[in-house]
Amino acid sequence: MNLELKRFITGIPKAELHIHLEGSLEPELMFELAARNRLELPYRSAAQVREAYRFRDLQSFLDIYYQGMSVLVGEEDFRDLTLTYLERAHADNVRHAEMFFDPQAHTGRGVPMETVIRGIQAAREEAERRTGISTRLILCFLRHLSPEQALATLEEALPFRDAITGVGLDSSELGNPPERFAGVFGRARALGFRLVAHAGEEGPPGYIRQALDLAGAERIDHGVRCIEDPGLVERLRRERVPLTVCPLSNVRLRVFDSMADHDLKRLMELGLLVTVNSDDPAYFGGYINDNLLAATEALGLGREDIATLARNSFQAAFLGPKERERRLEELDRFVSDFSREV
Ligand code: HPA
Ligand code: ZN
């Protein structure tokens, strides 16, 4: 790829809207936290951990993902995890990050909700103070567990209501359609939470429709399988429903055979409000700029496309009007300064 385009991609101000904090746990930090908590890992080195990251599908990843996060025990661990991600994102010129966390994967092994959220909060404050990055936190329900457990988790998080902007839905998609969680999403909506859901990653377009119509999702995480349903594509375009697409994740989890087969560019050409994100960067081989670079290389994206993706990321973010305007102005300034220079 030409150097100018590379510099444009890395330098452009952007928002990341689909990142699982637990999926940003790099093997090196995993070993550090295992030592801190006197836990044994089934691996001898960070390199050996990375060797194990060969996935067949979403479930084969999730099995390793839940195992990896078992080193997160104390408040400091959640703080270090979050701060490490936010500093790494800042290095990619991410100005705003909306981060998922999976509280049930922690409370289920005896780590209190309070420990998780207090650790994350400490890092958010410190990162914003150090770098100016703004953040939101989105609590995800694990869809392989029951709707009753999701509801109990929501209630458990209410003492920390101010820390949490929205709720989401993740984990094993096939066989766990959004309609199962319509009740808890309704309750979350009544409490003023913003709503997002993973849908159409491995699941069919009908799951995206359910996420919109039954769960009330405002944004669809992944959503790449919408392309199989032209009526749905037209609706997503008309209603400007954002899709938070994660190219490296989709290739690693075999949603597409290769990056050249990814439908990101087709979705953009169809007029959808697409964003590019890293999902679980420690597991899928890269952060947001790595995703943009890989997609650009394989799909032949240009500077205009990158500017559109960056603009979309701020349009789709849960930002107030003033903050959104400020971020978009910074983006426009970058684009026009860049054109003047080259
Ligand atoms: N899909 C579903 N659940 C997840 C993912 C994902 O890509 N990453 C972490 N949990
Ligand atoms: Zn995800």
Coordinates of C-alpha atoms and ligand atoms in Angstrom, one line a residue:
M1 CA 0.0 0.0 0.0
N2 CA 1.3 3.5 -0.7
L3 CA 2.8 5.2 2.3
E4 CA 0.5 8.3 2.1
L5 CA -2.6 6.2 2.4
K6 CA -1.1 4.3 5.3
R7 CA -0.3 7.6 7.1
F8 CA -3.8 8.8 6.4
I9 CA -5.3 5.6 7.9
T10 CA -3.2 5.7 11.0
G11 CA -3.4 9.4 11.6
I12 CA -7.1 10.1 11.0
P13 CA -9.1 10.7 14.2
K14 CA -11.6 7.9 14.8
A15 CA -14.0 6.3 17.3
E16 CA -14.0 2.6 18.2
L17 CA -17.5 1.2 18.9
H18 CA -17.0 -2.5 19.1
I19 CA -14.3 -3.7 21.5
H20 CA -14.6 -6.3 24.2
L21 CA -12.3 -5.2 27.0
E22 CA -11.7 -8.8 27.9
G23 CA -10.7 -9.4 24.3
S24 CA -7.9 -6.8 24.6
L25 CA -6.1 -9.0 27.2
E26 CA -2.7 -9.6 25.5
P27 CA -0.8 -12.8 26.5
E28 CA 1.9 -10.8 28.2
L29 CA -0.6 -9.1 30.6
M30 CA -2.3 -12.5 31.0
F31 CA 1.0 -13.9 32.4
E32 CA 1.5 -10.8 34.6
L33 CA -1.9 -11.0 36.1
A34 CA -1.6 -14.8 36.6
A35 CA 1.5 -14.2 38.6
R36 CA -0.1 -11.4 40.6
N37 CA -3.0 -13.7 41.5
R38 CA -0.9 -16.9 41.9
L39 CA -2.7 -18.7 39.2
E40 CA -1.4 -21.4 36.9
L41 CA -1.9 -20.9 33.1
P42 CA -2.0 -24.0 30.8
Y43 CA 0.8 -22.3 28.7
R44 CA 4.5 -21.8 29.2
S45 CA 4.9 -18.5 27.2
A46 CA 3.1 -15.7 25.5
A47 CA 4.2 -17.3 22.2
Q48 CA 2.6 -20.5 23.1
V49 CA -0.6 -18.7 24.0
R50 CA -0.7 -17.1 20.6
E51 CA -0.1 -20.6 19.0
A52 CA -3.4 -21.7 20.6
Y53 CA -5.3 -18.8 18.9
R54 CA -6.4 -20.8 15.8
F55 CA -10.2 -20.7 15.6
R56 CA -12.7 -22.7 13.6
D57 CA -15.7 -20.5 14.4
L58 CA -17.1 -18.2 17.1
Q59 CA -17.5 -21.0 19.7
S60 CA -13.9 -22.2 19.4
F61 CA -12.8 -18.6 20.1
L62 CA -15.2 -18.1 23.0
D63 CA -14.0 -21.2 24.8
I64 CA -10.4 -19.8 24.9
Y65 CA -11.6 -16.2 25.5
Y66 CA -13.5 -17.2 28.7
Q67 CA -10.5 -19.2 29.9
G68 CA -8.1 -16.3 29.3
M69 CA -10.1 -13.8 31.3
S70 CA -9.9 -16.0 34.4
V71 CA -6.7 -14.1 35.4
L72 CA -8.9 -11.0 36.0
V73 CA -9.6 -11.1 39.7
G74 CA -9.0 -7.8 41.5
E75 CA -9.9 -4.2 40.8
E76 CA -6.3 -3.5 39.8
D77 CA -6.5 -6.2 37.1
F78 CA -9.6 -4.6 35.5
R79 CA -7.9 -1.2 35.8
D80 CA -4.7 -2.4 34.1
L81 CA -6.6 -4.2 31.3
T82 CA -8.7 -1.1 30.5
L83 CA -5.9 1.3 30.8
T84 CA -3.7 -0.8 28.5
Y85 CA -6.4 -0.9 25.9
L86 CA -7.2 2.8 26.1
E87 CA -3.5 3.8 25.7
R88 CA -3.1 1.4 22.8
A89 CA -6.3 2.9 21.2
H90 CA -5.0 6.4 21.7
A91 CA -1.8 5.4 19.8
D92 CA -4.1 4.6 16.9
N93 CA -5.7 8.0 17.1
V94 CA -8.9 6.7 18.6
R95 CA -10.5 9.8 20.2
H96 CA -13.6 8.0 21.6
A97 CA -14.1 4.4 22.6
E98 CA -17.3 2.6 23.5
M99 CA -16.2 -0.6 25.3
F100 CA -18.1 -3.8 26.0
F101 CA -17.6 -5.8 29.1
D102 CA -19.0 -9.2 30.1
P103 CA -19.8 -9.0 33.8
Q104 CA -21.4 -12.5 33.9
A105 CA -18.1 -14.0 32.9
H106 CA -16.7 -12.6 36.2
T107 CA -19.5 -12.7 38.7
G108 CA -20.0 -16.3 37.6
R109 CA -16.6 -17.2 39.0
G110 CA -17.0 -15.2 42.2
V111 CA -15.7 -11.7 41.2
P112 CA -18.1 -9.1 42.5
M113 CA -19.7 -6.6 40.0
E114 CA -18.3 -3.8 42.1
T115 CA -14.7 -5.0 41.6
V116 CA -15.1 -5.1 37.8
I117 CA -16.8 -1.7 37.4
R118 CA -14.6 0.1 39.9
G119 CA -11.5 -1.1 38.1
I120 CA -12.8 -0.1 34.7
Q121 CA -13.9 3.3 36.0
A122 CA -10.5 4.1 37.5
A123 CA -8.9 3.4 34.1
R124 CA -11.4 5.5 32.2
E125 CA -10.8 8.5 34.4
E126 CA -7.0 8.1 34.2
A127 CA -7.0 7.6 30.4
E128 CA -9.1 10.6 29.8
R129 CA -7.0 12.7 32.1
R130 CA -3.8 11.6 30.3
T131 CA -4.9 11.5 26.7
G132 CA -8.3 13.3 26.3
I133 CA -9.9 10.1 25.0
S134 CA -13.6 10.0 25.8
T135 CA -15.2 6.6 26.7
R136 CA -18.5 4.9 27.2
L137 CA -19.2 1.5 28.8
I138 CA -21.7 -1.0 27.5
L139 CA -22.7 -4.0 29.6
C140 CA -23.2 -7.1 27.5
F141 CA -25.4 -10.0 28.5
L142 CA -24.1 -13.5 27.7
R143 CA -26.7 -14.9 25.3
H144 CA -25.7 -18.6 26.1
L145 CA -27.1 -17.9 29.6
S146 CA -30.8 -17.4 30.4
P147 CA -32.8 -14.2 30.1
E148 CA -33.5 -14.5 33.9
Q149 CA -29.8 -14.3 34.5
A150 CA -29.5 -11.3 32.2
L151 CA -32.2 -9.5 34.2
A152 CA -30.5 -10.3 37.5
T153 CA -27.2 -9.0 36.1
L154 CA -28.9 -5.7 35.0
E155 CA -30.3 -5.3 38.5
E156 CA -26.9 -6.0 40.0
A157 CA -25.4 -3.3 37.9
L158 CA -27.9 -0.6 38.9
P159 CA -25.9 0.7 41.8
F160 CA -23.4 1.7 39.1
R161 CA -26.0 3.1 36.7
D162 CA -24.0 6.3 36.1
A163 CA -21.0 4.3 34.8
I164 CA -22.9 2.5 32.1
T165 CA -24.3 4.0 28.9
G166 CA -25.9 1.0 27.3
V167 CA -26.4 -2.8 27.2
G168 CA -25.5 -5.3 24.5
L169 CA -25.8 -8.9 23.7
D170 CA -22.8 -11.2 22.9
S171 CA -21.4 -14.7 23.1
S172 CA -22.7 -17.8 21.2
E173 CA -25.1 -16.4 18.6
L174 CA -26.5 -19.5 16.8
G175 CA -29.5 -20.9 18.7
N176 CA -29.7 -17.9 21.0
P177 CA -31.8 -15.4 19.0
P178 CA -32.4 -11.8 20.2
E179 CA -36.1 -12.5 20.9
R180 CA -35.0 -14.4 24.0
F181 CA -33.8 -11.2 25.5
A182 CA -36.6 -8.9 24.4
G183 CA -37.8 -8.6 28.1
V184 CA -34.5 -7.6 29.6
F185 CA -33.8 -5.2 26.7
G186 CA -37.2 -3.6 27.4
R187 CA -36.4 -3.2 31.0
A188 CA -33.0 -1.6 30.2
R189 CA -34.7 0.8 27.8
A190 CA -37.1 1.8 30.4
L191 CA -34.1 2.6 32.7
G192 CA -32.7 4.8 30.0
F193 CA -29.9 2.6 28.7
R194 CA -28.9 2.7 25.0
L195 CA -29.3 -0.6 23.3
V196 CA -27.0 -2.6 20.9
A197 CA -26.8 -6.2 20.0
H198 CA -24.5 -8.6 18.2
A199 CA -26.5 -10.0 15.3
G200 CA -25.8 -11.4 11.8
E201 CA -22.2 -12.4 12.7
E202 CA -22.8 -16.2 12.4
G203 CA -26.6 -15.9 12.8
P204 CA -29.0 -15.3 9.9
P205 CA -30.5 -11.9 8.8
G206 CA -33.6 -12.8 10.7
Y207 CA -31.6 -12.3 13.9
I208 CA -30.8 -8.8 12.8
R209 CA -34.5 -8.1 12.3
Q210 CA -35.3 -9.5 15.8
A211 CA -32.5 -7.4 17.3
L212 CA -34.2 -4.3 15.8
D213 CA -37.9 -5.2 16.2
L214 CA -37.9 -7.3 19.4
A215 CA -34.9 -6.1 21.4
G216 CA -35.0 -2.5 20.1
A217 CA -31.3 -2.3 19.2
E218 CA -30.2 1.0 17.9
R219 CA -26.9 -0.3 16.5
I220 CA -26.0 -3.8 15.2
D221 CA -22.7 -5.3 16.1
H222 CA -21.2 -7.2 13.1
G223 CA -24.4 -7.4 11.0
V224 CA -22.4 -8.5 8.0
R225 CA -25.0 -11.3 7.1
C226 CA -27.6 -8.6 6.4
I227 CA -26.4 -8.7 2.8
E228 CA -28.3 -12.0 2.3
D229 CA -31.6 -10.1 2.7
P230 CA -32.0 -7.1 0.3
G231 CA -35.1 -5.9 2.1
L232 CA -33.2 -5.8 5.3
V233 CA -30.3 -3.9 3.7
E234 CA -32.8 -1.3 2.3
R235 CA -34.3 -0.9 5.8
L236 CA -30.8 -0.5 7.5
R237 CA -29.9 2.1 4.9
R238 CA -33.2 4.0 5.2
E239 CA -33.2 4.0 9.0
R240 CA -29.4 4.7 9.1
V241 CA -28.8 1.8 11.6
P242 CA -25.1 1.6 12.2
L243 CA -23.2 -1.6 11.8
T244 CA -20.0 -2.1 13.8
V245 CA -18.0 -4.3 11.5
C246 CA -14.9 -6.2 12.6
P247 CA -12.9 -7.4 9.6
L248 CA -10.0 -9.3 11.2
S249 CA -12.4 -11.0 13.6
N250 CA -14.6 -12.1 10.7
V251 CA -11.7 -13.7 8.9
R252 CA -10.2 -15.3 12.0
L253 CA -13.6 -16.8 13.0
R254 CA -14.2 -17.9 9.4
V255 CA -17.3 -15.7 8.7
F256 CA -15.4 -15.0 5.5
D257 CA -12.8 -17.2 3.9
S258 CA -10.4 -14.3 3.4
M259 CA -10.2 -10.5 3.7
A260 CA -10.7 -10.3 -0.1
D261 CA -14.1 -12.0 0.4
H262 CA -15.3 -9.6 3.2
D263 CA -18.4 -7.6 2.4
L264 CA -17.3 -4.4 4.0
K265 CA -16.9 -2.5 0.8
R266 CA -20.2 -3.8 -0.7
L267 CA -22.0 -2.7 2.5
M268 CA -20.5 0.8 2.0
E269 CA -21.5 0.9 -1.6
L270 CA -25.1 -0.1 -0.6
G271 CA -25.1 3.1 1.5
L272 CA -25.0 1.5 5.0
L273 CA -23.6 3.4 8.0
V274 CA -20.6 1.0 8.4
T275 CA -17.8 1.4 11.0
V276 CA -14.6 -0.6 11.4
N277 CA -13.6 -2.0 14.8
S278 CA -11.3 -4.5 16.4
D279 CA -13.7 -6.7 18.4
D280 CA -11.1 -8.7 20.4
P281 CA -7.8 -7.3 19.3
A282 CA -5.6 -9.5 21.4
Y283 CA -7.1 -12.6 19.9
F284 CA -7.7 -11.6 16.2
G285 CA -4.3 -10.1 15.3
G286 CA -4.8 -6.4 15.6
Y287 CA -6.2 -3.1 16.8
I288 CA -8.4 -0.7 14.9
N289 CA -5.7 0.6 12.5
D290 CA -4.6 -3.0 11.7
N291 CA -8.3 -3.7 10.8
L292 CA -8.4 -0.6 8.6
L293 CA -5.1 -1.4 6.9
A294 CA -6.0 -5.0 6.2
A295 CA -9.4 -4.1 4.8
T296 CA -7.9 -1.3 2.7
E297 CA -5.2 -3.6 1.3
A298 CA -7.6 -6.5 0.4
L299 CA -10.6 -4.5 -0.8
G300 CA -8.8 -1.6 -2.5
L301 CA -10.3 1.1 -0.3
G302 CA -9.2 4.7 -0.9
R303 CA -8.8 7.9 1.2
E304 CA -12.5 8.8 0.6
D305 CA -13.6 5.5 2.0
I306 CA -11.4 5.8 5.1
A307 CA -12.7 9.3 5.7
T308 CA -16.3 8.0 5.4
L309 CA -15.6 5.2 7.9
A310 CA -14.1 7.6 10.4
R311 CA -17.0 10.0 9.9
N312 CA -19.4 7.1 10.4
S313 CA -17.7 6.1 13.6
F314 CA -18.5 9.5 15.2
Q315 CA -22.0 9.6 13.7
A316 CA -22.8 6.2 15.2
A317 CA -21.3 6.9 18.6
F318 CA -23.3 7.6 21.7
L319 CA -22.0 11.2 21.9
G320 CA -23.9 14.4 22.7
P321 CA -24.4 16.9 19.9
K322 CA -21.6 19.2 21.0
E323 CA -19.0 16.5 21.5
R324 CA -20.0 14.9 18.2
E325 CA -19.6 18.2 16.4
R326 CA -16.2 18.8 18.0
R327 CA -14.9 15.4 17.0
L328 CA -16.3 15.8 13.4
E329 CA -14.6 19.2 13.1
E330 CA -11.3 17.7 14.2
L331 CA -11.8 15.0 11.6
D332 CA -12.5 17.5 8.8
R333 CA -9.5 19.5 9.7
F334 CA -7.3 16.4 9.5
V335 CA -8.7 15.5 6.1
S336 CA -8.3 19.0 4.6
D337 CA -4.8 19.5 6.1
F338 CA -3.7 16.2 4.7
S339 CA -5.0 17.0 1.2
R340 CA -3.1 20.3 1.3
E341 CA 0.2 18.6 2.3
V342 CA 0.2 15.9 -0.3
Ligands
HPA1 N1 -19.2 -12.4 19.0 C1 -19.9 -12.8 20.1 N2 -19.5 -12.7 21.3 C2 -18.3 -12.2 21.5 C3 -17.5 -11.7 20.5 C4 -17.9 -11.8 19.2 O1 -17.3 -11.4 18.2 N3 -16.3 -11.3 21.1 C5 -16.4 -11.4 22.4 N4 -17.6 -12.0 22.7
ZN2 ZN -18.0 -8.5 19.4

